[in-house]
Amino acid sequence: MSAPTYRIGEAAELLQLETHVLRFWQSKFPQLAPSRTEKGQRRYTEEDVALLRRIKQLLHEQGMTIEGARRVLEGGAKTIEPAACQKDATSDPAFLRHVRDELLAIRDILARQD
């Protein structure tokens, strides 16, 4: 039994993208090289779809440029996960005290305006 493949429309639907986006990305990312049928139709493997998901994440979710995403995929750059680079402020007592003090000051200002 052979591994499943997807036509360009099926792959685009899986990724919630338009087919022209997949064709464009194929021209920009050399790692993305779907096989072709005798009639020239693109056939995407599970690995191709995984690569497309990664490209979508880099471009759409992390806001990278095509050049930056290409470097990441080639191993020449590192990505920073947004959640990993932000400290969880709710677990910092000093930060919470600061927020509380600011809110109390705002409350006092608003009370004086009445």
CSV table of C-alpha atoms in Angstrom, one decimal, residues 5-52:
chain,number,residue,atom,x,y,z
A,5,THR,CA,-0.7,11.9,-1.7
A,6,TYR,CA,-2.8,15.0,-2.2
A,7,ARG,CA,-3.6,17.0,-5.2
A,8,ILE,CA,-2.9,20.7,-4.9
A,9,GLY,CA,-6.5,21.6,-4.1
A,10,GLU,CA,-6.7,18.9,-1.4
A,11,ALA,CA,-3.4,20.1,0.1
A,12,ALA,CA,-4.6,23.7,0.0
A,13,GLU,CA,-7.8,22.8,1.7
A,14,LEU,CA,-6.0,20.9,4.4
A,15,LEU,CA,-3.9,24.0,5.2
A,16,GLN,CA,-6.7,26.5,4.6
A,17,LEU,CA,-4.8,28.3,1.9
A,18,GLU,CA,-5.4,29.1,-1.7
A,19,THR,CA,-3.7,26.9,-4.4
A,20,HIS,CA,-1.8,29.9,-5.8
A,21,VAL,CA,-0.1,30.3,-2.4
A,22,LEU,CA,1.2,26.7,-2.6
A,23,ARG,CA,2.5,27.3,-6.2
A,24,PHE,CA,4.2,30.5,-5.1
A,25,TRP,CA,5.8,28.8,-2.1
A,26,GLN,CA,7.1,26.1,-4.3
A,27,SER,CA,8.9,28.7,-6.4
A,28,LYS,CA,10.5,30.2,-3.2
A,29,PHE,CA,11.3,27.1,-1.1
A,30,PRO,CA,13.6,24.6,-2.9
A,31,GLN,CA,12.8,22.0,-0.2
A,32,LEU,CA,9.3,21.9,-1.5
A,33,ALA,CA,9.2,19.7,-4.6
A,34,PRO,CA,6.0,17.7,-5.0
A,35,SER,CA,6.1,14.9,-7.5
A,36,ARG,CA,4.2,15.3,-10.7
A,37,THR,CA,1.8,13.0,-12.5
A,38,GLU,CA,2.3,12.2,-16.2
A,39,LYS,CA,-0.2,15.0,-16.9
A,40,GLY,CA,1.9,17.5,-14.8
A,41,GLN,CA,-0.4,17.6,-11.8
A,42,ARG,CA,1.3,18.2,-8.4
A,43,ARG,CA,1.1,15.4,-5.9
A,44,TYR,CA,1.9,16.3,-2.3
A,45,THR,CA,3.1,13.7,0.2
A,46,GLU,CA,2.5,13.8,3.9
A,47,GLU,CA,6.1,15.1,4.2
A,48,ASP,CA,5.3,17.9,1.7
A,49,VAL,CA,2.1,18.8,3.7
A,50,ALA,CA,4.2,18.9,6.9
A,51,LEU,CA,6.7,21.2,5.3
A,52,LEU,CA,3.9,23.4,4.0
